[in-house]
CSV table of C-alpha atoms and ligand atoms in Angstrom, one decimal:
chain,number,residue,atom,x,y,z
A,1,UNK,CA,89.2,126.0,109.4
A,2,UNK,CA,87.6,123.0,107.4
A,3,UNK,CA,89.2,119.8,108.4
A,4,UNK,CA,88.5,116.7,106.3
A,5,UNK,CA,89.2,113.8,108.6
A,6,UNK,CA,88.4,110.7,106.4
A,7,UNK,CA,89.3,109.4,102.8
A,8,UNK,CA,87.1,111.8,100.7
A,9,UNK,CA,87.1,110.6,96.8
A,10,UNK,CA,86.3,113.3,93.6
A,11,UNK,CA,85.8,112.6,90.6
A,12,UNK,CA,83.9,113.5,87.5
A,13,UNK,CA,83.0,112.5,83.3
A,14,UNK,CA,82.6,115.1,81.2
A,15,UNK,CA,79.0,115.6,79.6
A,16,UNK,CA,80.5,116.0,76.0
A,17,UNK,CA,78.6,113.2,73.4
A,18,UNK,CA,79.7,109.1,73.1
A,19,UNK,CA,80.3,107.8,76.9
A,20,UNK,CA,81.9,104.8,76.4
A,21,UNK,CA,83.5,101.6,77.5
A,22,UNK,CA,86.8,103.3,79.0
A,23,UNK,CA,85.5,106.0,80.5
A,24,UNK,CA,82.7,103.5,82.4
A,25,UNK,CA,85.9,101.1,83.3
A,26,UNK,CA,88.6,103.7,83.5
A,27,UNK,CA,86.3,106.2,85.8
A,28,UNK,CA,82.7,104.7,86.7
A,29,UNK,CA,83.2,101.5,87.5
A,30,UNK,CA,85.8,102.9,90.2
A,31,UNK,CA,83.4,105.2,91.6
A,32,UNK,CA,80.8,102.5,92.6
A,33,UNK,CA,84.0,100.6,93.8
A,34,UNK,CA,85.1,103.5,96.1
A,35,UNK,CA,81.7,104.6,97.9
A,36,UNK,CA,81.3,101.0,99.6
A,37,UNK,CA,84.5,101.2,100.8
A,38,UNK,CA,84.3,102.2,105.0
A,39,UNK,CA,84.8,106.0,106.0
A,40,UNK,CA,85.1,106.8,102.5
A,41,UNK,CA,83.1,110.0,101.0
A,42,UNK,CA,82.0,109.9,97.7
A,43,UNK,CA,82.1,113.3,95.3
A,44,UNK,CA,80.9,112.6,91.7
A,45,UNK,CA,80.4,115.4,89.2
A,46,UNK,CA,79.0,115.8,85.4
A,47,UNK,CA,81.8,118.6,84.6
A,48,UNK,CA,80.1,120.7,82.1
A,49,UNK,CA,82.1,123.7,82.6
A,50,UNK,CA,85.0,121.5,81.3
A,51,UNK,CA,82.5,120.6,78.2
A,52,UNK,CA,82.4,123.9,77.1
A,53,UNK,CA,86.1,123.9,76.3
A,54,UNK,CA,85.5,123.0,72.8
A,55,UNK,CA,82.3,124.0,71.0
A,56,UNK,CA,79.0,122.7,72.6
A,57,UNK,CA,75.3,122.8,71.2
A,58,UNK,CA,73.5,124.0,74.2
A,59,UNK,CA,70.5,121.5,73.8
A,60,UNK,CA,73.0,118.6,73.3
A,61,UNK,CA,74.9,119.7,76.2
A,62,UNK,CA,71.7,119.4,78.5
A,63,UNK,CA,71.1,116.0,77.1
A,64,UNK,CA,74.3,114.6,77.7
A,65,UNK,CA,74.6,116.0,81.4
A,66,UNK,CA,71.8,114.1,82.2
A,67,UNK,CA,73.1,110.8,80.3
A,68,UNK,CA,76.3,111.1,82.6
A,69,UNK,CA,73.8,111.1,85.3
A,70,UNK,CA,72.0,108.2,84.3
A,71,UNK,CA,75.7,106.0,83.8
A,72,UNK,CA,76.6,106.9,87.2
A,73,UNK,CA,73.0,106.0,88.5
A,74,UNK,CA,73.1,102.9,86.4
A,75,UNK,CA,76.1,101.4,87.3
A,76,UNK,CA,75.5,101.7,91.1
A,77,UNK,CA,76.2,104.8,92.2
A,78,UNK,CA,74.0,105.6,94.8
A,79,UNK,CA,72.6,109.2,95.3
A,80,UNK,CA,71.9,108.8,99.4
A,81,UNK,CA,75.7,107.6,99.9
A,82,UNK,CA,77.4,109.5,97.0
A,83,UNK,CA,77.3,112.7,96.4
A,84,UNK,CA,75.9,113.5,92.4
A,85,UNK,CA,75.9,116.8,90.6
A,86,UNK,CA,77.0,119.1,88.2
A,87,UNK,CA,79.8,121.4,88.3
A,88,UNK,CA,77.9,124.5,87.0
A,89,UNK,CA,75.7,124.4,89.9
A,90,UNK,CA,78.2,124.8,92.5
A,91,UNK,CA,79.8,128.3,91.4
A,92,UNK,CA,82.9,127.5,94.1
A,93,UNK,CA,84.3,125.9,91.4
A,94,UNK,CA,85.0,128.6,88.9
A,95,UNK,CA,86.0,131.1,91.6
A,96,UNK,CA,88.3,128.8,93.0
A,97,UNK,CA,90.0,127.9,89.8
A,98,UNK,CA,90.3,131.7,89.7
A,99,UNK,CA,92.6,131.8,92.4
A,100,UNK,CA,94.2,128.9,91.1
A,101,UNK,CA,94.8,130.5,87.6
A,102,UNK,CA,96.6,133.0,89.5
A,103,UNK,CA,99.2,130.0,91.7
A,104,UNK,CA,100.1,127.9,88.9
A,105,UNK,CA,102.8,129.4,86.1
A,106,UNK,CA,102.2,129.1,82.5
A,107,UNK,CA,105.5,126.6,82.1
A,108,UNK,CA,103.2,124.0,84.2
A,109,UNK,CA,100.5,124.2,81.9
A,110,UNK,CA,102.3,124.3,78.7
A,111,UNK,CA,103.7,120.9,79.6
A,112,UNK,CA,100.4,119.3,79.6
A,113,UNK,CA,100.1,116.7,76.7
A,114,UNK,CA,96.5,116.5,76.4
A,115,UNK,CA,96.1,120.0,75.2
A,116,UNK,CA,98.9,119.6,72.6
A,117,UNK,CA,96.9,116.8,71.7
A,118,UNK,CA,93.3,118.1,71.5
A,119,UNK,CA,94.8,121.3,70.2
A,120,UNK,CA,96.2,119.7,67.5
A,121,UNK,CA,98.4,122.3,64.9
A,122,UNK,CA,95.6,124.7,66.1
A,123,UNK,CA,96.5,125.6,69.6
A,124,UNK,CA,96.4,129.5,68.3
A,125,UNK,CA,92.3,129.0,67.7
A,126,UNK,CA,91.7,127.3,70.8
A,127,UNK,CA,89.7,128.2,73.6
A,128,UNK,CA,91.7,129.7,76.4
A,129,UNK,CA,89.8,127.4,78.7
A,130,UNK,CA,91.0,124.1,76.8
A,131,UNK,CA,94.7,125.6,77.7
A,132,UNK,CA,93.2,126.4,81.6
A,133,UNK,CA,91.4,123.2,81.5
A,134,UNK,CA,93.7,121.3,84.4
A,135,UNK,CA,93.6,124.6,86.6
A,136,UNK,CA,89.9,123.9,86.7
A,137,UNK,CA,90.2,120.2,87.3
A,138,UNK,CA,92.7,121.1,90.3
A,139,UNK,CA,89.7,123.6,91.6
A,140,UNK,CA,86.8,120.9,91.1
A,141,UNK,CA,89.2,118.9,93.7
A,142,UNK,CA,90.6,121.2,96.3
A,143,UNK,CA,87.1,122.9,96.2
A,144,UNK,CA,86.4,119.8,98.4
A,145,UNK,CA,90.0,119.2,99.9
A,146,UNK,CA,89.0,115.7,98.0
A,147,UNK,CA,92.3,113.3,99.1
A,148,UNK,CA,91.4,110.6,96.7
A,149,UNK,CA,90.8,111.3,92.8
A,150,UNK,CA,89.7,107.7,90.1
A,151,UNK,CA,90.4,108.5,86.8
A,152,UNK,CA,92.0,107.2,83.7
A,153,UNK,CA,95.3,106.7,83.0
A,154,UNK,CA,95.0,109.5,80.8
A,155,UNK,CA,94.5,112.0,83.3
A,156,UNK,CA,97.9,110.9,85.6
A,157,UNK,CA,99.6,114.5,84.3
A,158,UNK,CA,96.5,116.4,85.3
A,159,UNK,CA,96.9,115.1,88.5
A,160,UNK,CA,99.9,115.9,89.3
A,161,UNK,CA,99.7,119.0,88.6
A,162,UNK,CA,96.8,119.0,90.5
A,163,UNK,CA,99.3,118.2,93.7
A,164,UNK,CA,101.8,120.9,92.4
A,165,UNK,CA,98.8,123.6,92.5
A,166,UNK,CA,98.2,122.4,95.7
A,167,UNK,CA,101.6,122.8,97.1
A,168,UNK,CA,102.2,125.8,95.8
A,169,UNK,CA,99.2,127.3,97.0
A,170,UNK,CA,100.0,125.8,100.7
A,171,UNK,CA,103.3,127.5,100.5
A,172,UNK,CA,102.5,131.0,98.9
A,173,UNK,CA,100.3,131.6,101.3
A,174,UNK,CA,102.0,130.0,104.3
A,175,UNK,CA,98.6,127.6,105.4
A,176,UNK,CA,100.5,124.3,105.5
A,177,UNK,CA,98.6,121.4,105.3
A,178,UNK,CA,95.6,123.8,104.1
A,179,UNK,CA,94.9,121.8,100.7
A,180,UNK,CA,96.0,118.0,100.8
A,181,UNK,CA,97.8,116.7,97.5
A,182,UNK,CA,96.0,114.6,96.2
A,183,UNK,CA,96.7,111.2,94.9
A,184,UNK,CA,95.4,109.5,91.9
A,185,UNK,CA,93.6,105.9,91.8
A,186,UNK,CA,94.5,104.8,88.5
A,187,UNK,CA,95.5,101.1,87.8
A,188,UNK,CA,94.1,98.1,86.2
A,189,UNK,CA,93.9,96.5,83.2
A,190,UNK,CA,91.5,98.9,81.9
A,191,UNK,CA,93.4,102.1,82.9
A,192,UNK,CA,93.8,102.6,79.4
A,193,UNK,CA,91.1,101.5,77.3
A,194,UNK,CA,92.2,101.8,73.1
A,195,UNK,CA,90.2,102.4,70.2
A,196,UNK,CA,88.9,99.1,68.7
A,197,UNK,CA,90.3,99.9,65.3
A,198,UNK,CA,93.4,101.5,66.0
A,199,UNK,CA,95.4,99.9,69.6
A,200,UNK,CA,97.6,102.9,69.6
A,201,UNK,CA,94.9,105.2,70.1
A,202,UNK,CA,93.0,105.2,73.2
A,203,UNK,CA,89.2,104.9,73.1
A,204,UNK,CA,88.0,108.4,72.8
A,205,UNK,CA,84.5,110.0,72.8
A,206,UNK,CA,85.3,112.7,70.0
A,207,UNK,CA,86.7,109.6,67.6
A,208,UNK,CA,84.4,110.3,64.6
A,209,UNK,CA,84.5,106.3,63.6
A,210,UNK,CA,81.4,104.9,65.9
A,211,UNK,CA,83.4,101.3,65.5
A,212,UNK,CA,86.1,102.8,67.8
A,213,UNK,CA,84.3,102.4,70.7
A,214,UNK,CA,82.0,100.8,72.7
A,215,UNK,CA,79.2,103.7,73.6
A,216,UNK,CA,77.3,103.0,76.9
A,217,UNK,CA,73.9,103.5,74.8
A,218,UNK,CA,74.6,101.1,72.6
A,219,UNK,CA,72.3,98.1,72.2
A,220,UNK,CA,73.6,94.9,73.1
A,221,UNK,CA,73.1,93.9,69.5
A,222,UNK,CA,75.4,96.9,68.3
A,223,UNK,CA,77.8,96.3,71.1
A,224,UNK,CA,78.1,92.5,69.9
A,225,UNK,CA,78.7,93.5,66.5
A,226,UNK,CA,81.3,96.2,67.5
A,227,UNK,CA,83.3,93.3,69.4
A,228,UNK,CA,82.9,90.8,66.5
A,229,UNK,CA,84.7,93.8,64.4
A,230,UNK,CA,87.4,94.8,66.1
A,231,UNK,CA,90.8,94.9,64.6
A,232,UNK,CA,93.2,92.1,65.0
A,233,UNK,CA,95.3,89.9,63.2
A,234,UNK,CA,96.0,86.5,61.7
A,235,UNK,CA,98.2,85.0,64.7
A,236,UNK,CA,96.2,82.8,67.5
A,237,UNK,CA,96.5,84.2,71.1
A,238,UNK,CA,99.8,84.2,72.4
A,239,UNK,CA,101.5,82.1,75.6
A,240,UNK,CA,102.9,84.9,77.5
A,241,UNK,CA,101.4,88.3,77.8
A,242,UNK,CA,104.7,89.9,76.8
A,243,UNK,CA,104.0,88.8,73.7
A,244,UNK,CA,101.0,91.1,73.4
A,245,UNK,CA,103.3,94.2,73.3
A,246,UNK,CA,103.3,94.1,69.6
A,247,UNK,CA,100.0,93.4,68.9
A,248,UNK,CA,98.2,96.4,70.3
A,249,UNK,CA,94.8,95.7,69.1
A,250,UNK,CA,94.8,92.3,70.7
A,251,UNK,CA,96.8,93.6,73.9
A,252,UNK,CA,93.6,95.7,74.4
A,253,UNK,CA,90.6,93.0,73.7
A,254,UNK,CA,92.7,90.7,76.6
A,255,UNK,CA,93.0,94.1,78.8
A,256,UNK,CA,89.3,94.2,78.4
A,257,UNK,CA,88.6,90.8,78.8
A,258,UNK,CA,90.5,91.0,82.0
A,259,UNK,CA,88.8,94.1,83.6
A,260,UNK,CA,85.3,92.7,82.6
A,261,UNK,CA,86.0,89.2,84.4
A,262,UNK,CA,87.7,90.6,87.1
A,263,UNK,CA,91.3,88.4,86.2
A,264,UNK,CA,94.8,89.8,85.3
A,265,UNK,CA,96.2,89.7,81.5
A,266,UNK,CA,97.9,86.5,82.4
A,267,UNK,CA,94.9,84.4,83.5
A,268,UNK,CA,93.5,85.7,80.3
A,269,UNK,CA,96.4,84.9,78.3
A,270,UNK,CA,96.4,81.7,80.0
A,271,UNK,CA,93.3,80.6,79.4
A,272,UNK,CA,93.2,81.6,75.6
A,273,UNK,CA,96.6,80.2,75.3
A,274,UNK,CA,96.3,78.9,70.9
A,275,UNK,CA,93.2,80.1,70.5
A,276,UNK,CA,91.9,82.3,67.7
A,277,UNK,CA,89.9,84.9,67.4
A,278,UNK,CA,86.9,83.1,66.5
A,279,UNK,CA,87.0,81.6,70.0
A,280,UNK,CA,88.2,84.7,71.8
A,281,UNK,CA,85.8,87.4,70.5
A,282,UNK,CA,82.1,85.4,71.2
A,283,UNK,CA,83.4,84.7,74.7
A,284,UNK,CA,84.3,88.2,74.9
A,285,UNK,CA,81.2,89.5,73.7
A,286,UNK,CA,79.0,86.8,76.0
A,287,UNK,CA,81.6,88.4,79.4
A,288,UNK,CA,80.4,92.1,77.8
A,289,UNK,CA,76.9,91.5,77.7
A,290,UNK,CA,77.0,89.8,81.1
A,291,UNK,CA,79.1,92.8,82.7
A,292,UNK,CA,77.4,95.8,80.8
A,293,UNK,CA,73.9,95.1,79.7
A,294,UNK,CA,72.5,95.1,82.9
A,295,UNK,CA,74.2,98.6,83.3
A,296,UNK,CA,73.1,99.7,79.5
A,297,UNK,CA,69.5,98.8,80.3
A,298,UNK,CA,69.1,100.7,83.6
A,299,UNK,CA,70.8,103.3,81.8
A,300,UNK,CA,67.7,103.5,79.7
A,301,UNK,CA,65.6,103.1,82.4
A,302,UNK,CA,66.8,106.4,83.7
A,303,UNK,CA,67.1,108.5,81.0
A,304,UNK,CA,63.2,107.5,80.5
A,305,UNK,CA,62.7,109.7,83.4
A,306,UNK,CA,64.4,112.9,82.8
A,307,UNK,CA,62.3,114.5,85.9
A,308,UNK,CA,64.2,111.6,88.0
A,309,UNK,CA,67.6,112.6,87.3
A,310,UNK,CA,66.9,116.0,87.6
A,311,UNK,CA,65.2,115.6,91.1
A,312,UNK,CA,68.9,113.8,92.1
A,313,UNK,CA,71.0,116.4,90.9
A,314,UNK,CA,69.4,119.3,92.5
A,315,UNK,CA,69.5,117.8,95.9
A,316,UNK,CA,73.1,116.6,95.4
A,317,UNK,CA,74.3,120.6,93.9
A,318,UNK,CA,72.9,121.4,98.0
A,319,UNK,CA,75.2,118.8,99.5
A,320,UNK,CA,78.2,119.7,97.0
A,321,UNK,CA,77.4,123.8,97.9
A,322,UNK,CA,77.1,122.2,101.4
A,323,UNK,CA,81.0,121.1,101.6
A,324,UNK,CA,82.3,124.0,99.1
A,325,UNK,CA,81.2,127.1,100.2
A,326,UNK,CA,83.2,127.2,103.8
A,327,UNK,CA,86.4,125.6,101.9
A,328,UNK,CA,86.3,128.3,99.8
A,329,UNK,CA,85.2,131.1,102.3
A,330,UNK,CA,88.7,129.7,104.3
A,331,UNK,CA,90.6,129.8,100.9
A,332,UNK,CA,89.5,133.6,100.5
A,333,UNK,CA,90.7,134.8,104.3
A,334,UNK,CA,94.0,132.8,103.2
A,335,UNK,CA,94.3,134.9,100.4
A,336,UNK,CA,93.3,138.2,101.9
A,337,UNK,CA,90.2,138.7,101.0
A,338,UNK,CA,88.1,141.0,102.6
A,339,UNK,CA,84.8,140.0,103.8
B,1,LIG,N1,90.1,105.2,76.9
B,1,LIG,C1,90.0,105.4,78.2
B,1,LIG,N2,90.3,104.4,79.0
B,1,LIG,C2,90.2,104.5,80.4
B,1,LIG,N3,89.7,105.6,80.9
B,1,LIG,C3,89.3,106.6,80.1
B,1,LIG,N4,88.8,107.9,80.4
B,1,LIG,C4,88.6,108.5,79.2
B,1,LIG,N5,89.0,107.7,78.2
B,1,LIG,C5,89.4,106.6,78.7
B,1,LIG,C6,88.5,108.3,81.7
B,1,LIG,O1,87.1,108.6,81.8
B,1,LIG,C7,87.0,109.7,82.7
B,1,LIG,C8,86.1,110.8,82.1
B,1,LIG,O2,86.7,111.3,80.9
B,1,LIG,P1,86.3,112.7,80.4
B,1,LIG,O3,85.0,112.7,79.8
B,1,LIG,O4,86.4,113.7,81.5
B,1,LIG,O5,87.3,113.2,79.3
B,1,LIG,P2,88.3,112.5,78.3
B,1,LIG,O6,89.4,111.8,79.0
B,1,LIG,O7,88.7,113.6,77.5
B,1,LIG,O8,87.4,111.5,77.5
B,1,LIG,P3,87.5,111.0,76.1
B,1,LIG,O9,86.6,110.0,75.9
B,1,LIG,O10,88.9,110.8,75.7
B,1,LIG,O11,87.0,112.3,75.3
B,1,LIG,P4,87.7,113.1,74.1
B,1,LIG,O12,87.5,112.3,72.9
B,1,LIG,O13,86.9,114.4,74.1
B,1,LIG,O14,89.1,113.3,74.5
B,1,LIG,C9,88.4,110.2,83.1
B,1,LIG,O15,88.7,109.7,84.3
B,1,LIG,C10,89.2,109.7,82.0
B,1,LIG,O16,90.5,109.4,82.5
């Protein structure tokens, strides 16, 4: 049997159009965090069979598996000590999920918030792989026993069910231990980046108003402007972040502030204390241009060289097929199988 012995992380960003600011500080930013930490493995996938859950233009989707790429290059994450690839190359993740499909129960998955919310009133007309789309995530983990998932705030259901899958699976078949549960890394100010017109709605890449987000191909300019734009109101900043829990829009450009500089809320708070906005935002937008236009550049840089990326993501689908293929050759004999 496969044994993994040391902290091994998974994670992945969808290759669907408008990467922005909270999935690079939600997600990205963690992952370059993660692989220089000691004895820990590094896993990081452009999940484009999760993509095709809603409607995908096949050229588009090509594009934009290679601009995941080039954000995970560009903010640091190395190819030689990481592992980078996509999830359509390494076919041990749909057959896993397969077997998965058939461990978790249809109550689990109809509890799952995000679907209700992408489905919308139209859960009827939606794919059945938007409704099976946490089975899959649970696969792209287990497929590499991964102990240690980074992700967004809005993911924390996901993975727990994740863990439930995993359990479930460890019992039904009697193979204790076989898949570990795996725990989330999810925390931070920035665990929850919101829509910079709207602070009850978190920053989203299918938002049709461009102004809700930051994109991480954005110019600096644009980037500047969107900052300079974002919603907020008449009060100065407040004394005591508690404060901020009424003022969403504002709770959110502090939250960023905080995650960009490395502080908490309250140092942020703190040091705004009276302020206005006309103060607040330029500093914020000098902190964003210092943090992410290095990372936006070499973004660009990459996705200059197409050949580059593709070159990266070929040899890292060998080192993913590398770990997958006897994990899932061990889940198959647990099963029953024959072979
Ligand atoms: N607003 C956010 N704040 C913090 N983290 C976020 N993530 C997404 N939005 C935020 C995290 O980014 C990672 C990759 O996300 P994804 O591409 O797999 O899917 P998503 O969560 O569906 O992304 P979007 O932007 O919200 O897209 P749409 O508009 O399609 O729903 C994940 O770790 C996620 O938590």
């Amino acid at each position: 049997m496969t044994n993994v012995s040391k902290k091994r992380v998974f994670s992945g960003v969808q290759p669907t159009a408008n990467l922005h600011l909270g999935n690079y500080l939600g997600a990205i930013r963690r992952f370059v965090e993660l692989q220089n930490e000691p004895a820990t493995e590094c896993i990081y996938c452009v999940v484009d069979l999760h993509a095709i859950t809603v409607p995908q233009d096949p050229e588009k989707l090509r594009a934009q598996t290679r601009e995941v790429a080039a954000a995970y290059l560009a903010a640091g994450v190395d190819p030689v000590r990481s592992v980078i690839f996509v999830q359509s190359n390494v076919s041990a993740h749909a057959e896993l999920a397969w077997i998965l499909n058939c461990v978790a129960r249809m109550g689990w998955l109809e509890r799952m918030t995000q679907f209700k919310d992408k489905a919308g009133k139209n859960a009827e007309r939606s794919s059945v792989g938007l409704f099976d789309y946490p089975v899959l995530m649970a696969a792209d983990i287990l497929t590499y026993k991964a102990t240690h998932v980074p992700v967004g705030d809005d993911q924390k259901q996901h993975l727990e069910l994740s863990r439930d899958i995993a359990a479930r699976f460890n019992t039904d078949f009697k193979v204790d231990g076989f898949f570990p549960l795996p725990e989330p890394i999810i925390g931070g100010p920035a665990a929850r980046v919101m829509n910079l017109q709207d602070g009850t709605k978190k920053m989203s890449k299918s938002d049709p108003a461009d102004n809700s987000r930051i994109n991480l191909t954005d110019s600096v300019d644009v980037m500047v402007k969107k900052i300079k734009k974002a919603k907020t109101d008449t009060l100065p900043m407040p004394a005591h972040v508690d404060e901020l829990k009424s003022r969403p829009e504002v709770d959110n450009l502090v939250s960023i502030y905080a995650a960009l500089s490395g502080q908490t809320k309250e140092q942020v708070v703190a040091e705004f204390v009276g302020a206005g906005f006309g103060v607040f935002k330029p500093r914020l937008a000098d902190l964003a241009v210092e943090a992410l236009g290095p990372t936006m550049t070499s973004m660009a840089t990459y996705l200059a060289d197409p050949a580059q990326i593709d070159a990266i993501l070929r040899a890292g689908a060998d080192r993913a097929n590398a770990i997958a293929q006897p994990i899932l050759k061990d889940t198959k004999a647990a099963v029953g199988f024959w072979s």
